[in-house]
PDB file of C-alpha atoms in Angstrom:
ATOM      1  CA  UNK A   1     105.701 113.484 269.909  1.00 34.00           C
ATOM      2  CA  UNK A   2     107.696 111.598 272.633  1.00 32.00           C
ATOM      3  CA  UNK A   3     106.068 109.731 275.469  1.00 32.00           C
ATOM      4  CA  UNK A   4     109.086 110.730 277.682  1.00 33.00           C
ATOM      5  CA  UNK A   5     110.714 113.907 276.705  1.00 36.00           C
ATOM      6  CA  UNK A   6     114.341 114.083 278.033  1.00 37.00           C
ATOM      7  CA  UNK A   7     115.907 117.401 277.924  1.00 40.00           C
ATOM      8  CA  UNK A   8     119.412 118.599 277.189  1.00 45.00           C
ATOM      9  CA  UNK A   9     120.315 121.885 278.492  1.00 49.00           C
ATOM     10  CA  UNK A  10     121.494 124.844 276.304  1.00 57.00           C
ATOM     11  CA  UNK A  11     124.982 125.805 277.323  1.00 55.00           C
ATOM     12  CA  UNK A  12     125.455 129.592 277.783  1.00 63.00           C
ATOM     13  CA  UNK A  13     128.267 129.626 280.422  1.00 74.00           C
ATOM     14  CA  UNK A  14     130.912 132.160 280.140  1.00 85.00           C
ATOM     15  CA  UNK A  15     134.005 131.281 278.237  1.00 88.00           C
ATOM     16  CA  UNK A  16     137.088 130.149 280.097  1.00 89.00           C
ATOM     17  CA  UNK A  17     139.172 133.278 281.186  1.00 92.00           C
ATOM     18  CA  UNK A  18     141.952 132.671 278.630  1.00 92.00           C
ATOM     19  CA  UNK A  19     139.524 132.633 275.636  1.00 94.00           C
ATOM     20  CA  UNK A  20     137.821 135.458 273.862  1.00 94.00           C
ATOM     21  CA  UNK A  21     135.613 135.662 270.681  1.00 95.00           C
ATOM     22  CA  UNK A  22     135.693 138.797 268.614  1.00 94.00           C
ATOM     23  CA  UNK A  23     132.400 140.455 267.871  1.00 89.00           C
ATOM     24  CA  UNK A  24     133.426 141.614 264.393  1.00 91.00           C
ATOM     25  CA  UNK A  25     133.190 139.218 261.293  1.00 90.00           C
ATOM     26  CA  UNK A  26     135.068 136.944 261.020  1.00 94.00           C
ATOM     27  CA  UNK A  27     134.278 135.937 264.436  1.00 95.00           C
ATOM     28  CA  UNK A  28     137.418 134.475 265.827  1.00 95.00           C
ATOM     29  CA  UNK A  29     138.103 132.462 268.990  1.00 95.00           C
ATOM     30  CA  UNK A  30     141.363 133.271 270.409  1.00 94.00           C
ATOM     31  CA  UNK A  31     143.484 131.942 273.236  1.00 94.00           C
ATOM     32  CA  UNK A  32     144.897 135.170 274.836  1.00 94.00           C
ATOM     33  CA  UNK A  33     147.856 133.241 276.310  1.00 94.00           C
ATOM     34  CA  UNK A  34     149.364 131.308 273.383  1.00 91.00           C
ATOM     35  CA  UNK A  35     147.716 133.777 270.730  1.00 93.00           C
ATOM     36  CA  UNK A  36     146.394 130.914 268.711  1.00 92.00           C
ATOM     37  CA  UNK A  37     143.046 131.692 266.973  1.00 93.00           C
ATOM     38  CA  UNK A  38     140.206 129.881 264.985  1.00 92.00           C
ATOM     39  CA  UNK A  39     137.301 130.780 262.942  1.00 93.00           C
ATOM     40  CA  UNK A  40     134.815 128.786 260.984  1.00 94.00           C
ATOM     41  CA  UNK A  41     135.885 128.995 257.288  1.00 92.00           C
ATOM     42  CA  UNK A  42     133.759 127.255 254.638  1.00 92.00           C
ATOM     43  CA  UNK A  43     135.145 128.942 251.645  1.00 83.00           C
ATOM     44  CA  UNK A  44     137.911 126.324 250.969  1.00 77.00           C
ATOM     45  CA  UNK A  45     137.348 123.183 248.865  1.00 69.00           C
ATOM     46  CA  UNK A  46     136.044 120.133 250.513  1.00 67.00           C
ATOM     47  CA  UNK A  47     138.576 117.244 251.251  1.00 62.00           C
ATOM     48  CA  UNK A  48     138.628 113.551 250.059  1.00 54.00           C
ATOM     49  CA  UNK A  49     138.165 112.441 253.716  1.00 57.00           C
ATOM     50  CA  UNK A  50     134.559 112.827 253.259  1.00 75.00           C
ATOM     51  CA  UNK A  51     133.957 109.668 251.396  1.00 87.00           C
ATOM     52  CA  UNK A  52     132.672 107.458 254.240  1.00 93.00           C
ATOM     53  CA  UNK A  53     130.459 110.188 255.783  1.00 94.00           C
ATOM     54  CA  UNK A  54     128.917 110.896 252.256  1.00 95.00           C
ATOM     55  CA  UNK A  55     128.451 107.270 251.417  1.00 95.00           C
ATOM     56  CA  UNK A  56     126.717 106.692 254.754  1.00 97.00           C
ATOM     57  CA  UNK A  57     124.251 109.621 254.565  1.00 97.00           C
ATOM     58  CA  UNK A  58     123.354 109.170 250.839  1.00 96.00           C
ATOM     59  CA  UNK A  59     121.219 111.876 249.192  1.00 96.00           C
ATOM     60  CA  UNK A  60     117.919 113.482 250.018  1.00 96.00           C
ATOM     61  CA  UNK A  61     116.036 116.728 250.587  1.00 96.00           C
ATOM     62  CA  UNK A  62     116.560 117.403 254.202  1.00 97.00           C
ATOM     63  CA  UNK A  63     119.006 116.393 256.871  1.00 97.00           C
ATOM     64  CA  UNK A  64     119.472 117.374 260.475  1.00 97.00           C
ATOM     65  CA  UNK A  65     122.798 117.462 262.027  1.00 97.00           C
ATOM     66  CA  UNK A  66     121.963 117.204 265.929  1.00 94.00           C
ATOM     67  CA  UNK A  67     125.636 117.887 266.923  1.00 92.00           C
ATOM     68  CA  UNK A  68     126.949 120.466 264.589  1.00 93.00           C
ATOM     69  CA  UNK A  69     129.955 121.595 266.570  1.00 90.00           C
ATOM     70  CA  UNK A  70     132.065 123.826 264.190  1.00 92.00           C
ATOM     71  CA  UNK A  71     130.138 122.602 261.216  1.00 94.00           C
ATOM     72  CA  UNK A  72     132.743 120.584 259.297  1.00 91.00           C
ATOM     73  CA  UNK A  73     130.477 117.727 258.841  1.00 93.00           C
ATOM     74  CA  UNK A  74     127.384 119.792 258.006  1.00 95.00           C
ATOM     75  CA  UNK A  75     129.394 121.660 255.372  1.00 95.00           C
ATOM     76  CA  UNK A  76     130.048 118.030 253.681  1.00 93.00           C
ATOM     77  CA  UNK A  77     126.350 117.505 253.920  1.00 95.00           C
ATOM     78  CA  UNK A  78     125.428 120.349 251.842  1.00 94.00           C
ATOM     79  CA  UNK A  79     126.790 118.633 248.800  1.00 92.00           C
ATOM     80  CA  UNK A  80     124.205 115.773 249.177  1.00 94.00           C
ATOM     81  CA  UNK A  81     121.181 117.385 250.483  1.00 97.00           C
ATOM     82  CA  UNK A  82     118.959 120.407 249.400  1.00 97.00           C
ATOM     83  CA  UNK A  83     118.568 121.580 253.069  1.00 97.00           C
ATOM     84  CA  UNK A  84     120.906 121.050 256.049  1.00 98.00           C
ATOM     85  CA  UNK A  85     119.787 121.967 259.377  1.00 97.00           C
ATOM     86  CA  UNK A  86     122.604 122.210 262.035  1.00 97.00           C
ATOM     87  CA  UNK A  87     121.728 122.152 265.813  1.00 95.00           C
ATOM     88  CA  UNK A  88     124.434 123.401 268.138  1.00 92.00           C
ATOM     89  CA  UNK A  89     123.466 123.839 271.948  1.00 89.00           C
ATOM     90  CA  UNK A  90     126.853 125.604 272.790  1.00 90.00           C
ATOM     91  CA  UNK A  91     126.202 129.327 272.321  1.00 92.00           C
ATOM     92  CA  UNK A  92     129.855 130.171 271.526  1.00 93.00           C
ATOM     93  CA  UNK A  93     130.260 127.368 268.915  1.00 93.00           C
ATOM     94  CA  UNK A  94     126.880 128.374 267.502  1.00 95.00           C
ATOM     95  CA  UNK A  95     128.124 132.040 267.175  1.00 95.00           C
ATOM     96  CA  UNK A  96     131.153 131.027 265.180  1.00 95.00           C
ATOM     97  CA  UNK A  97     129.362 128.549 263.024  1.00 96.00           C
ATOM     98  CA  UNK A  98     126.580 130.808 262.028  1.00 96.00           C
ATOM     99  CA  UNK A  99     129.227 133.567 261.162  1.00 96.00           C
ATOM    100  CA  UNK A 100     131.055 131.060 258.834  1.00 96.00           C
ATOM    101  CA  UNK A 101     127.842 130.003 257.079  1.00 96.00           C
ATOM    102  CA  UNK A 102     126.819 133.634 256.514  1.00 95.00           C
ATOM    103  CA  UNK A 103     130.363 134.588 255.396  1.00 95.00           C
ATOM    104  CA  UNK A 104     130.242 131.614 252.857  1.00 94.00           C
ATOM    105  CA  UNK A 105     126.906 132.594 251.614  1.00 94.00           C
ATOM    106  CA  UNK A 106     125.452 129.330 252.200  1.00 94.00           C
ATOM    107  CA  UNK A 107     122.640 130.320 254.743  1.00 89.00           C
ATOM    108  CA  UNK A 108     119.975 129.944 251.792  1.00 93.00           C
ATOM    109  CA  UNK A 109     120.196 126.233 252.178  1.00 94.00           C
ATOM    110  CA  UNK A 110     122.069 125.784 255.321  1.00 97.00           C
ATOM    111  CA  UNK A 111     120.327 126.934 258.660  1.00 97.00           C
ATOM    112  CA  UNK A 112     121.916 126.874 262.004  1.00 97.00           C
ATOM    113  CA  UNK A 113     119.950 126.834 265.314  1.00 96.00           C
ATOM    114  CA  UNK A 114     121.284 127.289 268.983  1.00 94.00           C
ATOM    115  CA  UNK A 115     118.593 125.002 270.630  1.00 91.00           C
ATOM    116  CA  UNK A 116     117.898 121.916 272.571  1.00 88.00           C
ATOM    117  CA  UNK A 117     118.285 119.053 270.066  1.00 90.00           C
ATOM    118  CA  UNK A 118     115.702 116.896 271.391  1.00 89.00           C
ATOM    119  CA  UNK A 119     112.931 119.735 271.772  1.00 88.00           C
ATOM    120  CA  UNK A 120     114.006 120.707 268.164  1.00 91.00           C
ATOM    121  CA  UNK A 121     113.352 117.261 266.831  1.00 90.00           C
ATOM    122  CA  UNK A 122     110.062 117.097 268.637  1.00 87.00           C
ATOM    123  CA  UNK A 123     108.794 119.811 266.125  1.00 86.00           C
ATOM    124  CA  UNK A 124     109.586 117.860 263.173  1.00 85.00           C
ATOM    125  CA  UNK A 125     108.136 114.817 261.545  1.00 80.00           C
ATOM    126  CA  UNK A 126     109.644 112.095 259.347  1.00 79.00           C
ATOM    127  CA  UNK A 127     107.642 113.617 256.558  1.00 82.00           C
ATOM    128  CA  UNK A 128     109.976 116.778 256.787  1.00 89.00           C
ATOM    129  CA  UNK A 129     113.301 114.978 257.454  1.00 95.00           C
ATOM    130  CA  UNK A 130     115.023 112.357 255.530  1.00 96.00           C
ATOM    131  CA  UNK A 131     117.963 111.729 257.572  1.00 97.00           C
ATOM    132  CA  UNK A 132     119.396 112.754 261.004  1.00 97.00           C
ATOM    133  CA  UNK A 133     123.099 112.641 261.766  1.00 97.00           C
ATOM    134  CA  UNK A 134     124.730 112.431 265.132  1.00 96.00           C
ATOM    135  CA  UNK A 135     128.487 112.970 265.767  1.00 93.00           C
ATOM    136  CA  UNK A 136     129.289 111.180 268.954  1.00 88.00           C
ATOM    137  CA  UNK A 137     133.040 111.973 268.661  1.00 76.00           C
ATOM    138  CA  UNK A 138     132.827 115.724 268.959  1.00 57.00           C
ATOM    139  CA  UNK A 139     133.771 115.660 272.493  1.00 50.00           C
ATOM    140  CA  UNK A 140     136.969 116.198 274.425  1.00 46.00           C
ATOM    141  CA  UNK A 141     139.463 113.472 274.302  1.00 49.00           C
ATOM    142  CA  UNK A 142     142.077 114.300 276.793  1.00 48.00           C
ATOM    143  CA  UNK A 143     144.490 111.650 275.640  1.00 46.00           C
ATOM    144  CA  UNK A 144     144.836 113.170 272.151  1.00 47.00           C
ATOM    145  CA  UNK A 145     145.360 116.717 273.512  1.00 46.00           C
ATOM    146  CA  UNK A 146     149.170 116.980 272.655  1.00 43.00           C
ATOM    147  CA  UNK A 147     148.533 116.149 269.132  1.00 40.00           C
ATOM    148  CA  UNK A 148     145.371 118.273 268.461  1.00 49.00           C
ATOM    149  CA  UNK A 149     145.534 120.882 265.998  1.00 70.00           C
ATOM    150  CA  UNK A 150     145.762 124.500 267.484  1.00 69.00           C
ATOM    151  CA  UNK A 151     142.230 125.374 266.248  1.00 74.00           C
ATOM    152  CA  UNK A 152     140.709 122.022 267.497  1.00 78.00           C
ATOM    153  CA  UNK A 153     142.452 122.560 270.697  1.00 81.00           C
ATOM    154  CA  UNK A 154     140.536 125.968 271.242  1.00 84.00           C
ATOM    155  CA  UNK A 155     137.317 124.278 270.529  1.00 82.00           C
ATOM    156  CA  UNK A 156     137.956 121.535 273.134  1.00 82.00           C
ATOM    157  CA  UNK A 157     138.931 124.283 275.608  1.00 83.00           C
ATOM    158  CA  UNK A 158     135.324 125.567 275.286  1.00 85.00           C
ATOM    159  CA  UNK A 159     133.886 122.169 275.530  1.00 76.00           C
ATOM    160  CA  UNK A 160     135.987 121.356 278.600  1.00 72.00           C
ATOM    161  CA  UNK A 161     134.998 124.386 280.250  1.00 61.00           C
ATOM    162  CA  UNK A 162     131.574 123.051 281.145  1.00 50.00           C
ATOM    163  CA  UNK A 163     129.800 123.760 277.932  1.00 46.00           C
ATOM    164  CA  UNK A 164     130.357 120.310 276.094  1.00 47.00           C
ATOM    165  CA  UNK A 165     128.458 117.174 275.171  1.00 47.00           C
ATOM    166  CA  UNK A 166     129.180 113.670 276.281  1.00 47.00           C
ATOM    167  CA  UNK A 167     128.454 109.997 275.316  1.00 50.00           C
ATOM    168  CA  UNK A 168     125.376 109.788 277.611  1.00 56.00           C
ATOM    169  CA  UNK A 169     123.890 112.843 275.824  1.00 83.00           C
ATOM    170  CA  UNK A 170     124.521 111.114 272.282  1.00 87.00           C
ATOM    171  CA  UNK A 171     122.669 108.124 273.463  1.00 91.00           C
ATOM    172  CA  UNK A 172     119.755 110.371 274.453  1.00 91.00           C
ATOM    173  CA  UNK A 173     119.796 111.971 270.945  1.00 92.00           C
ATOM    174  CA  UNK A 174     119.892 108.756 269.441  1.00 95.00           C
ATOM    175  CA  UNK A 175     117.113 107.335 271.213  1.00 95.00           C
ATOM    176  CA  UNK A 176     115.022 110.489 270.204  1.00 94.00           C
ATOM    177  CA  UNK A 177     116.027 110.466 266.628  1.00 95.00           C
ATOM    178  CA  UNK A 178     114.979 106.850 266.191  1.00 95.00           C
ATOM    179  CA  UNK A 179     111.499 107.686 267.469  1.00 93.00           C
ATOM    180  CA  UNK A 180     111.297 110.180 264.468  1.00 92.00           C
ATOM    181  CA  UNK A 181     111.141 107.228 262.190  1.00 93.00           C
ATOM    182  CA  UNK A 182     113.562 108.500 259.566  1.00 95.00           C
ATOM    183  CA  UNK A 183     117.187 107.308 258.709  1.00 97.00           C
ATOM    184  CA  UNK A 184     119.587 107.840 261.310  1.00 98.00           C
ATOM    185  CA  UNK A 185     123.318 107.922 260.937  1.00 98.00           C
ATOM    186  CA  UNK A 186     125.744 107.859 264.087  1.00 97.00           C
ATOM    187  CA  UNK A 187     129.452 108.650 263.733  1.00 95.00           C
ATOM    188  CA  UNK A 188     131.516 106.304 266.058  1.00 94.00           C
ATOM    189  CA  UNK A 189     135.044 105.375 266.977  1.00 92.00           C
ATOM    190  CA  UNK A 190     136.261 102.077 265.959  1.00 89.00           C
ATOM    191  CA  UNK A 191     136.176 100.555 269.447  1.00 91.00           C
ATOM    192  CA  UNK A 192     133.160 102.227 270.514  1.00 93.00           C
ATOM    193  CA  UNK A 193     129.855  99.884 271.211  1.00 94.00           C
ATOM    194  CA  UNK A 194     126.922 100.665 268.908  1.00 96.00           C
ATOM    195  CA  UNK A 195     123.851 102.078 270.423  1.00 96.00           C
ATOM    196  CA  UNK A 196     121.738  99.488 268.948  1.00 97.00           C
ATOM    197  CA  UNK A 197     122.254  96.953 266.099  1.00 98.00           C
ATOM    198  CA  UNK A 198     122.569  99.048 262.798  1.00 98.00           C
ATOM    199  CA  UNK A 199     121.137  98.129 259.510  1.00 98.00           C
ATOM    200  CA  UNK A 200     124.584  98.247 258.259  1.00 97.00           C
ATOM    201  CA  UNK A 201     127.876  99.951 258.875  1.00 97.00           C
ATOM    202  CA  UNK A 202     130.176 102.001 256.759  1.00 96.00           C
ATOM    203  CA  UNK A 203     133.989 101.962 257.335  1.00 93.00           C
ATOM    204  CA  UNK A 204     133.819  99.194 259.965  1.00 89.00           C
ATOM    205  CA  UNK A 205     137.591  98.556 259.726  1.00 89.00           C
ATOM    206  CA  UNK A 206     138.444 102.332 259.871  1.00 90.00           C
ATOM    207  CA  UNK A 207     139.431 104.355 262.878  1.00 90.00           C
ATOM    208  CA  UNK A 208     136.004 106.204 262.552  1.00 92.00           C
ATOM    209  CA  UNK A 209     133.059 104.174 261.418  1.00 95.00           C
ATOM    210  CA  UNK A 210     129.153 105.227 260.526  1.00 96.00           C
ATOM    211  CA  UNK A 211     126.373 103.327 262.009  1.00 98.00           C
ATOM    212  CA  UNK A 212     123.225 103.272 259.725  1.00 98.00           C
ATOM    213  CA  UNK A 213     119.768 102.779 261.066  1.00 98.00           C
ATOM    214  CA  UNK A 214     116.820 102.641 258.551  1.00 95.00           C
TER     215      UNK A 214
END
């Protein structure tokens, strides 16, 4: 489908020495030094902070979240789409996410894949997918380490251990998603430059905005 297929590697490197993931459900990521822990929990009510995201993606049949991370945004997308497909290339985060989806009994309409996002896109067409969503902000931001919640800090430790994504990867994902020919929504920080001129922007004056391409 793509004339020049760029690849993003799957990340299967071992966890940093101070982190462990339990094998029993609920699968829990734990810092053995601080004793803080985290698991994906999709059984609690959705928060009102989702307004801008939901407005940007609209409604439809199928949406692909190419940068699923720990699934918070994908969880919100299940309220607007009949089918949500989440792709997470980090094996450790994928394991936590899949366990959370299964425990919440959402796996009939929310599927999770540990795959290369671009290769995954190449197996789909715009006839099968209404929207592609990319969160470019799910990356380590060291300047915010002190204020990070304990659970999110654990996730950042996984990403900073050589298992994460970066802004260059997000641009590659965006370019591949645009070639699919469907609607593309990109989550960006207020000061971040757009990857291209969007059709419109949701939340332009907020700390986080959503660039929409149609």
